[in-house]
Short mmCIF file of N, CA and C in Angstrom, two decimals:
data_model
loop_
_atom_site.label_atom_id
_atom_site.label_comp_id
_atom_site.label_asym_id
_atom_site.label_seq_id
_atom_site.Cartn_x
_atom_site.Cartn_y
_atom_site.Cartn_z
N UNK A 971 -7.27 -57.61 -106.36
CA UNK A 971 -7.93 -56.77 -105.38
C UNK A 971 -8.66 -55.66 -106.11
N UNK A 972 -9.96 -55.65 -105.37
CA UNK A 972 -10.72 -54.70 -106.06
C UNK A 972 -10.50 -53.38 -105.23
N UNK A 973 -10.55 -51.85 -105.43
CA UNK A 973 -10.48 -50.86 -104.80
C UNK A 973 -11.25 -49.89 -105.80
N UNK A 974 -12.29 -48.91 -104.65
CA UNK A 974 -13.20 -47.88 -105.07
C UNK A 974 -11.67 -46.86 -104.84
N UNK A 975 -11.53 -45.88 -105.20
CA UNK A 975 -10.30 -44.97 -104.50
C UNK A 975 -10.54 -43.47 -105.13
N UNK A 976 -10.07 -42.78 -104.13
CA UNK A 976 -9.70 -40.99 -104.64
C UNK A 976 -8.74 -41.48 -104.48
N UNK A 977 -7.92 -40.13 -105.78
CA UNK A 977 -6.39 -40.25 -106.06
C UNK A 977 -5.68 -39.05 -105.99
N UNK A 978 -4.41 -39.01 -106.12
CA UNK A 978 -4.07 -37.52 -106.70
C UNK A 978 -2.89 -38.22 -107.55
N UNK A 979 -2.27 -37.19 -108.49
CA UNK A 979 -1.34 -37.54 -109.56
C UNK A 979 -0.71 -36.68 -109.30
N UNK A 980 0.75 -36.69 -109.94
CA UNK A 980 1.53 -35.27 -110.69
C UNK A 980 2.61 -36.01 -111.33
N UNK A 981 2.60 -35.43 -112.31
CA UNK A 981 4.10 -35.70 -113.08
C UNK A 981 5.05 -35.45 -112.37
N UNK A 982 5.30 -34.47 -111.46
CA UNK A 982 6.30 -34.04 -110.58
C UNK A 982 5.85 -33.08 -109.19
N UNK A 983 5.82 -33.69 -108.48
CA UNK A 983 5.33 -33.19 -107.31
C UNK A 983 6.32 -32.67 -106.51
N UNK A 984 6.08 -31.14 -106.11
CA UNK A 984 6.96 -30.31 -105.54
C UNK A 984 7.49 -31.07 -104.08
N UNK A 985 6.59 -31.32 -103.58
CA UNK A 985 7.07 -31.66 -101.68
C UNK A 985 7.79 -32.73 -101.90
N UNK A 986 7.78 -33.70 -102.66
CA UNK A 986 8.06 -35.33 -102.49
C UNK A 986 9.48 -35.56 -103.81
N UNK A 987 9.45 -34.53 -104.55
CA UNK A 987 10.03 -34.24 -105.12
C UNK A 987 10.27 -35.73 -106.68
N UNK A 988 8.79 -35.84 -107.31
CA UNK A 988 8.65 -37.63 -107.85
C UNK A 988 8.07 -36.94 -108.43
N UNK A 989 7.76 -37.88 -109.86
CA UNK A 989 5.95 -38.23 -110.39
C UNK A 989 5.57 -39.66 -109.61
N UNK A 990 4.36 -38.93 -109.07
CA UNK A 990 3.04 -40.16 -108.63
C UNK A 990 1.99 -40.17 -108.74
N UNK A 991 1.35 -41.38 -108.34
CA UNK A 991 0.15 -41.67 -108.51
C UNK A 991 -0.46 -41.80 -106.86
N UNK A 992 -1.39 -41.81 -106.33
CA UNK A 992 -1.09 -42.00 -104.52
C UNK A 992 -3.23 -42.13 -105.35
N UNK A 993 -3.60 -43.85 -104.72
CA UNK A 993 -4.77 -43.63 -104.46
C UNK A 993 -4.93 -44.76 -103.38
N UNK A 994 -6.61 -44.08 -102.75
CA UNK A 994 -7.10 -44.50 -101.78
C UNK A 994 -8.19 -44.78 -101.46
N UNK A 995 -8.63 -46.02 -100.83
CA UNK A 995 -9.95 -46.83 -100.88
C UNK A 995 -10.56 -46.66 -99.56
N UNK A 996 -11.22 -45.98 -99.61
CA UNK A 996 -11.60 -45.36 -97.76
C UNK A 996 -12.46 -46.65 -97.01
N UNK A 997 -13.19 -47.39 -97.68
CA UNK A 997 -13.99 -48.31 -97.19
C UNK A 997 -12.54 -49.19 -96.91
N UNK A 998 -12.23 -50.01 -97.71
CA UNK A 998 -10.79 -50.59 -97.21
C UNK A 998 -9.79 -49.92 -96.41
N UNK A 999 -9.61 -48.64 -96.03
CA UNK A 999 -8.11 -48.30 -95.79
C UNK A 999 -7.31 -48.94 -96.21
N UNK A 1000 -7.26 -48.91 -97.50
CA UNK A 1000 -6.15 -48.96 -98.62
C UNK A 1000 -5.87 -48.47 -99.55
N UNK A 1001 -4.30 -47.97 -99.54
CA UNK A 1001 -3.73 -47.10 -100.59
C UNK A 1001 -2.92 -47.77 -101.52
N UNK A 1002 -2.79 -47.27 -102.60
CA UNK A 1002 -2.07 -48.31 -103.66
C UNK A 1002 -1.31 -47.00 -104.06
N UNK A 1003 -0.20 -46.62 -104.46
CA UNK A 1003 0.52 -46.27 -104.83
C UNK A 1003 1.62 -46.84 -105.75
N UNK A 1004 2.20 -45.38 -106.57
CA UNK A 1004 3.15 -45.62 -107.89
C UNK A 1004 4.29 -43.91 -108.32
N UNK A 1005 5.54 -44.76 -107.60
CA UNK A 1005 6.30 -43.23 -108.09
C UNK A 1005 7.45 -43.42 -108.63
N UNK A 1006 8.21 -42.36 -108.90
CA UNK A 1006 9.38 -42.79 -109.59
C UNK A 1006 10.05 -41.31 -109.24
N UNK A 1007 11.61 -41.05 -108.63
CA UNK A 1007 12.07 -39.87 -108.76
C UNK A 1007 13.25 -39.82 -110.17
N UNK A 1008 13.27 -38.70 -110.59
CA UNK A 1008 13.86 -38.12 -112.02
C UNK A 1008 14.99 -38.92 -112.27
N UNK A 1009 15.50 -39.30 -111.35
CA UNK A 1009 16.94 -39.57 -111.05
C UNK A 1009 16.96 -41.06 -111.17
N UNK A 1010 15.56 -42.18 -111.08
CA UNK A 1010 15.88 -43.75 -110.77
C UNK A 1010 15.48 -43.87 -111.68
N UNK A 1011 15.76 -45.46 -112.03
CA UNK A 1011 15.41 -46.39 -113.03
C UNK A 1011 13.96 -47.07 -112.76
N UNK A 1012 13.86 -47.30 -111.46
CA UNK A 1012 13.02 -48.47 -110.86
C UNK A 1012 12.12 -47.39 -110.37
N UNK A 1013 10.39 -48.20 -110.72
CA UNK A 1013 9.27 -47.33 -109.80
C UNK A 1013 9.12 -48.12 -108.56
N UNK A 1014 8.92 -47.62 -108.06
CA UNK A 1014 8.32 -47.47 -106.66
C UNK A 1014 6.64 -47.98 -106.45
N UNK A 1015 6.32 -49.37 -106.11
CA UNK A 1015 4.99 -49.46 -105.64
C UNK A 1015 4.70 -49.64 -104.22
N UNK A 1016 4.01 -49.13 -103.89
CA UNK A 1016 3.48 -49.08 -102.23
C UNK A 1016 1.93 -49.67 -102.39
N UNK A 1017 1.55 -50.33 -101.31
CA UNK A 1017 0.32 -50.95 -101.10
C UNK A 1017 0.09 -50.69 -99.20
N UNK A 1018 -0.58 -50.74 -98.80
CA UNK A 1018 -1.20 -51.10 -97.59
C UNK A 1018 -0.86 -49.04 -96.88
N UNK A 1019 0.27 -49.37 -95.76
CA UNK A 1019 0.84 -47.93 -95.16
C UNK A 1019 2.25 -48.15 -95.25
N UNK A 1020 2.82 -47.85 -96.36
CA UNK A 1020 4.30 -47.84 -96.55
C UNK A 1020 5.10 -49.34 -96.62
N UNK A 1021 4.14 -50.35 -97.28
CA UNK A 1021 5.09 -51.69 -97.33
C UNK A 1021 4.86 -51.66 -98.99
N UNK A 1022 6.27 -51.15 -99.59
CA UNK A 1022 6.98 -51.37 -100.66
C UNK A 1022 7.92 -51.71 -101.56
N UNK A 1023 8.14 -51.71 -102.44
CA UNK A 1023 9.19 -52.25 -103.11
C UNK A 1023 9.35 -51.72 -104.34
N UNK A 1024 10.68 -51.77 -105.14
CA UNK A 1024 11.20 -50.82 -106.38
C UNK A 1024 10.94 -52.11 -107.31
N UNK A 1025 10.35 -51.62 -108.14
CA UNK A 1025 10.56 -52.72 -109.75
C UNK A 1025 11.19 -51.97 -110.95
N UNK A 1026 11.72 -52.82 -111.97
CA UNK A 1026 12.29 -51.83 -113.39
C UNK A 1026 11.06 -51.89 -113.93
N UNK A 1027 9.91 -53.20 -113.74
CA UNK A 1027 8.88 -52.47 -115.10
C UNK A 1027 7.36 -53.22 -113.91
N UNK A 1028 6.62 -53.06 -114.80
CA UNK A 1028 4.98 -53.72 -114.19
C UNK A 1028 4.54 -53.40 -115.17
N UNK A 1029 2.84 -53.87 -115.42
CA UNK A 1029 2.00 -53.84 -116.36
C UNK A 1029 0.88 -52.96 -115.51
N UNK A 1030 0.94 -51.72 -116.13
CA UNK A 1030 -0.34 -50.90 -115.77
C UNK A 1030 -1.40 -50.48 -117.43
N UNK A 1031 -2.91 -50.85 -117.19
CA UNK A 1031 -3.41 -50.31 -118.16
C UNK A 1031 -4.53 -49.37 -117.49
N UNK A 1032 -4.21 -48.23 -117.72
CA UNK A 1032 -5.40 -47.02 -117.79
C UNK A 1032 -6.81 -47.15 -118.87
N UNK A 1033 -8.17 -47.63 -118.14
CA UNK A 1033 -9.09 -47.75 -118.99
C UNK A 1033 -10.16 -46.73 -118.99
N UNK A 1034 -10.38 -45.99 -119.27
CA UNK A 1034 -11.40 -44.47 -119.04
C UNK A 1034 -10.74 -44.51 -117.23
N UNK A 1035 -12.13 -44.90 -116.39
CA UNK A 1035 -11.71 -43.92 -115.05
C UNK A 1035 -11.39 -45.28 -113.72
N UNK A 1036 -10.86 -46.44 -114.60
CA UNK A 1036 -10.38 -47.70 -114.33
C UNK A 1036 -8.90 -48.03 -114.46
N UNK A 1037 -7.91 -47.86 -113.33
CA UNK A 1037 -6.48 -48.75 -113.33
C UNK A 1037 -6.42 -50.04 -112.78
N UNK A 1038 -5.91 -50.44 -113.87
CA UNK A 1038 -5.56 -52.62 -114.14
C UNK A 1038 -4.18 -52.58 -113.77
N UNK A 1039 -3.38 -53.07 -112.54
CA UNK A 1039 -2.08 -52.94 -112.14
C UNK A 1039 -2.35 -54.53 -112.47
N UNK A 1040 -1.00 -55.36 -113.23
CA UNK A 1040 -0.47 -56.46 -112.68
C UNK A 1040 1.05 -56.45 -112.43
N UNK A 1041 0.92 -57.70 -111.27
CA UNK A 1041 2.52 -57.81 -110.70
C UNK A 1041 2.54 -59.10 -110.85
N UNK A 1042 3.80 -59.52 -110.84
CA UNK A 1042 4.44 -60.95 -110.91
C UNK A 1042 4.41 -61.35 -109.40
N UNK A 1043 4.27 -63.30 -109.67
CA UNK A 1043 3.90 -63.47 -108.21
C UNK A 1043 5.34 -63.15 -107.04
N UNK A 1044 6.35 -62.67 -107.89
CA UNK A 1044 7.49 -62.42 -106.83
C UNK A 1044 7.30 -61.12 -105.77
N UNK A 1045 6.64 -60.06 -106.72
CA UNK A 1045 6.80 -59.05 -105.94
C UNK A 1045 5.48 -59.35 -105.59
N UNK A 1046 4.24 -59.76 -105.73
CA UNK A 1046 2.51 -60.27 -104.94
C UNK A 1046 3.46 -60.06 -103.83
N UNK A 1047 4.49 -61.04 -103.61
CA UNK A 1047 4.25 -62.14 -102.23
C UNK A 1047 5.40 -61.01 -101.21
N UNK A 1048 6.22 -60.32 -101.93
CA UNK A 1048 7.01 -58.89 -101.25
C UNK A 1048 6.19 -58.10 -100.83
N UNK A 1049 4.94 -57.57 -101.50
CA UNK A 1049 4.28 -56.92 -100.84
C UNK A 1049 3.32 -56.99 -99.84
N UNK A 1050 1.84 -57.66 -100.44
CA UNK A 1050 0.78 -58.24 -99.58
C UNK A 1050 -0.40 -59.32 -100.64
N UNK A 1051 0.80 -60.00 -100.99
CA UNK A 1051 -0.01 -61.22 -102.12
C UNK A 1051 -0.98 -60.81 -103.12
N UNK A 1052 -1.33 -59.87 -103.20
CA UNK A 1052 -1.90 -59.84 -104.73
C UNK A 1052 -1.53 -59.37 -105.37
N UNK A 1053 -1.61 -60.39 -106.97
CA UNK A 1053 -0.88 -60.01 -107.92
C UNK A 1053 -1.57 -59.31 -109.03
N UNK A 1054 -2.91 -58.87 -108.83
CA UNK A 1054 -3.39 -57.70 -109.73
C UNK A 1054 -4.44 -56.68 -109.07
N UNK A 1055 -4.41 -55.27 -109.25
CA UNK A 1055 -5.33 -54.78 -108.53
C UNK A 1055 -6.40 -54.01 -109.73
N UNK A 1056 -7.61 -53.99 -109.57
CA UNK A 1056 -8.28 -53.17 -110.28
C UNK A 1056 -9.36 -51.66 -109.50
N UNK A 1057 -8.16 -50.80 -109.87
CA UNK A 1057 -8.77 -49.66 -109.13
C UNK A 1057 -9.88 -48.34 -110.01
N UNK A 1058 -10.76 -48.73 -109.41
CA UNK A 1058 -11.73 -47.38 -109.96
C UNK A 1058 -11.63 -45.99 -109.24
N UNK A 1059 -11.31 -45.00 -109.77
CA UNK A 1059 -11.02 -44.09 -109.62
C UNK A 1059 -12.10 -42.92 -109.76
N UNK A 1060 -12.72 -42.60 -108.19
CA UNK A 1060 -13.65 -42.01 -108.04
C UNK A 1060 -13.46 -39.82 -108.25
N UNK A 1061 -14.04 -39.63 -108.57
CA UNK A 1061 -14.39 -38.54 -108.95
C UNK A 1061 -13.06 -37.50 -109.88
N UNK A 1062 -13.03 -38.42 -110.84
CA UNK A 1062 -12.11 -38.13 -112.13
C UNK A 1062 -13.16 -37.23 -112.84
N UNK A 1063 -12.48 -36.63 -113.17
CA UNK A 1063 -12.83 -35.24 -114.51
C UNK A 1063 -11.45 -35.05 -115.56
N UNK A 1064 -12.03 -33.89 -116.35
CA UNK A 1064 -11.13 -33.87 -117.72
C UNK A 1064 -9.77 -34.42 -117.42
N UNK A 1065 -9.67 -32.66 -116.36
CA UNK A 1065 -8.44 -32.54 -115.61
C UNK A 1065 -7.84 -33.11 -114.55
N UNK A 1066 -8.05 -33.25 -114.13
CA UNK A 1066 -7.48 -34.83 -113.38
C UNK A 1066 -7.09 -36.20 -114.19
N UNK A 1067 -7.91 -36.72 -115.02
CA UNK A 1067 -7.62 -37.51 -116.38
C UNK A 1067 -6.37 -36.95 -116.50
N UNK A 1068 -5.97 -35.64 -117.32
CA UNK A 1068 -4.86 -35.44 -118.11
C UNK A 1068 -3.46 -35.74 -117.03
N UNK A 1069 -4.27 -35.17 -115.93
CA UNK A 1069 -2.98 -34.92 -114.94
C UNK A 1069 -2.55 -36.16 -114.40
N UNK A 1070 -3.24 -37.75 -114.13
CA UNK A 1070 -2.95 -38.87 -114.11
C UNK A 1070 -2.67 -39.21 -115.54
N UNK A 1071 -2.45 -39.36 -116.71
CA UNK A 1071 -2.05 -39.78 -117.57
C UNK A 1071 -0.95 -39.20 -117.75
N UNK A 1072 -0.50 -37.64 -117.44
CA UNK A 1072 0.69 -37.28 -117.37
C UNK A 1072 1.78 -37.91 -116.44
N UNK A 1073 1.18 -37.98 -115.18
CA UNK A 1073 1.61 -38.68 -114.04
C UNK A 1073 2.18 -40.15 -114.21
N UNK A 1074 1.98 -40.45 -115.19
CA UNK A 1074 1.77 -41.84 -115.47
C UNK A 1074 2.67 -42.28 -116.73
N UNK A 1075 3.05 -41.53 -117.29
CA UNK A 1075 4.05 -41.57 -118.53
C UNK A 1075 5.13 -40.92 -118.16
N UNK A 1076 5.47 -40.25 -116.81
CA UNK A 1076 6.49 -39.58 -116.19
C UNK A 1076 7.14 -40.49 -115.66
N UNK A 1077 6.12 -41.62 -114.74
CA UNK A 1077 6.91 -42.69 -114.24
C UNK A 1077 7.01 -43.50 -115.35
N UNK A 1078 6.53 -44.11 -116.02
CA UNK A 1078 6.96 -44.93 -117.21
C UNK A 1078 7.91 -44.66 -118.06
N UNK A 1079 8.56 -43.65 -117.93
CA UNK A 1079 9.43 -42.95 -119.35
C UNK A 1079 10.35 -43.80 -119.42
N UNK A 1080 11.08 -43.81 -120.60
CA UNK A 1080 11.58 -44.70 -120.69
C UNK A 1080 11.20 -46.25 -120.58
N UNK A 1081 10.59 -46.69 -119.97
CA UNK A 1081 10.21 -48.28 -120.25
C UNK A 1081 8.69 -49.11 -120.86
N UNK A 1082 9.13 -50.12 -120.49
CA UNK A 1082 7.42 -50.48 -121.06
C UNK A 1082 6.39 -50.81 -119.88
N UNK A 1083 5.06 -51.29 -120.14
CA UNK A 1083 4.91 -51.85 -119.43
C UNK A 1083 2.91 -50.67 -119.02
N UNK A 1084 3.52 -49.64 -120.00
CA UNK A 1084 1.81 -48.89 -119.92
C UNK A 1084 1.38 -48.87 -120.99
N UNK A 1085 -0.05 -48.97 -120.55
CA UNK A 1085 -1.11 -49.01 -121.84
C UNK A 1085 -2.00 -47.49 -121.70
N UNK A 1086 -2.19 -46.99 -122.24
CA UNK A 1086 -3.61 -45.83 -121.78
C UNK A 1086 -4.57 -45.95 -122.91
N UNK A 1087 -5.21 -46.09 -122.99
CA UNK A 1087 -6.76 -46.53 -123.66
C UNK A 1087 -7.62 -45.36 -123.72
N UNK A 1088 -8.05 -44.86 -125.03
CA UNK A 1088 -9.19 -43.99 -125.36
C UNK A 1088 -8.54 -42.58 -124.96
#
């Protein structure tokens, strides 16, 4: 699945009390989401309006202002069948960059499964 999306990040977000990733494809109304709280093992992916599921790992690669999610066809078919999404991430700057790459190694800590590029 292809998605244009605004995002927001945080390594740790006060209200929700996680690091996430939360983006959104306004032409689709679709959000793809990625969190993890301090305390779990397993992230958290959300797709559509709240149909998700916990995994221990996934393959995310960060390419400049481009995220490459793949999933295995077990969890595709848990969520809403696709098993890779490629999201472009509209109106990224420095700071926002840093703050999704932070966001993004907060949920990954500890495991594998991220790439960040350049």
């Amino acid at each position: 699945m292809y998605l244009n999306a605004t995002f927001s990040a945080s390594p740790f977000d006060d209200h929700y009390q996680m690091a996430l990733i939360y983006c959104f494809d306004q032409d689709q109304n679709y959000c793809f989401s990625l969190s993890r709280f301090p305390d779990e093992d397993e992230i958290e992916v959300m797709v559509l309006d709240q149909v998700n599921r916990k995994v221990s790992d996934l393959s995310v690669v960060l390419g400049g202002s481009t995220l490459s999610i793949s999933l295995d066809d077990k969890l595709a078919a848990q969520l809403d069948g696709h098993s890779s999404y490629t999201i472009r991430l509209i109106g990224i700057d420095d700071c926002k960059m840093e703050t999704l790459r932070g966001a993004l190694r907060k949920i990954f800590e500890g495991k594998n499964g991220l790439r960040i590029e350049g």
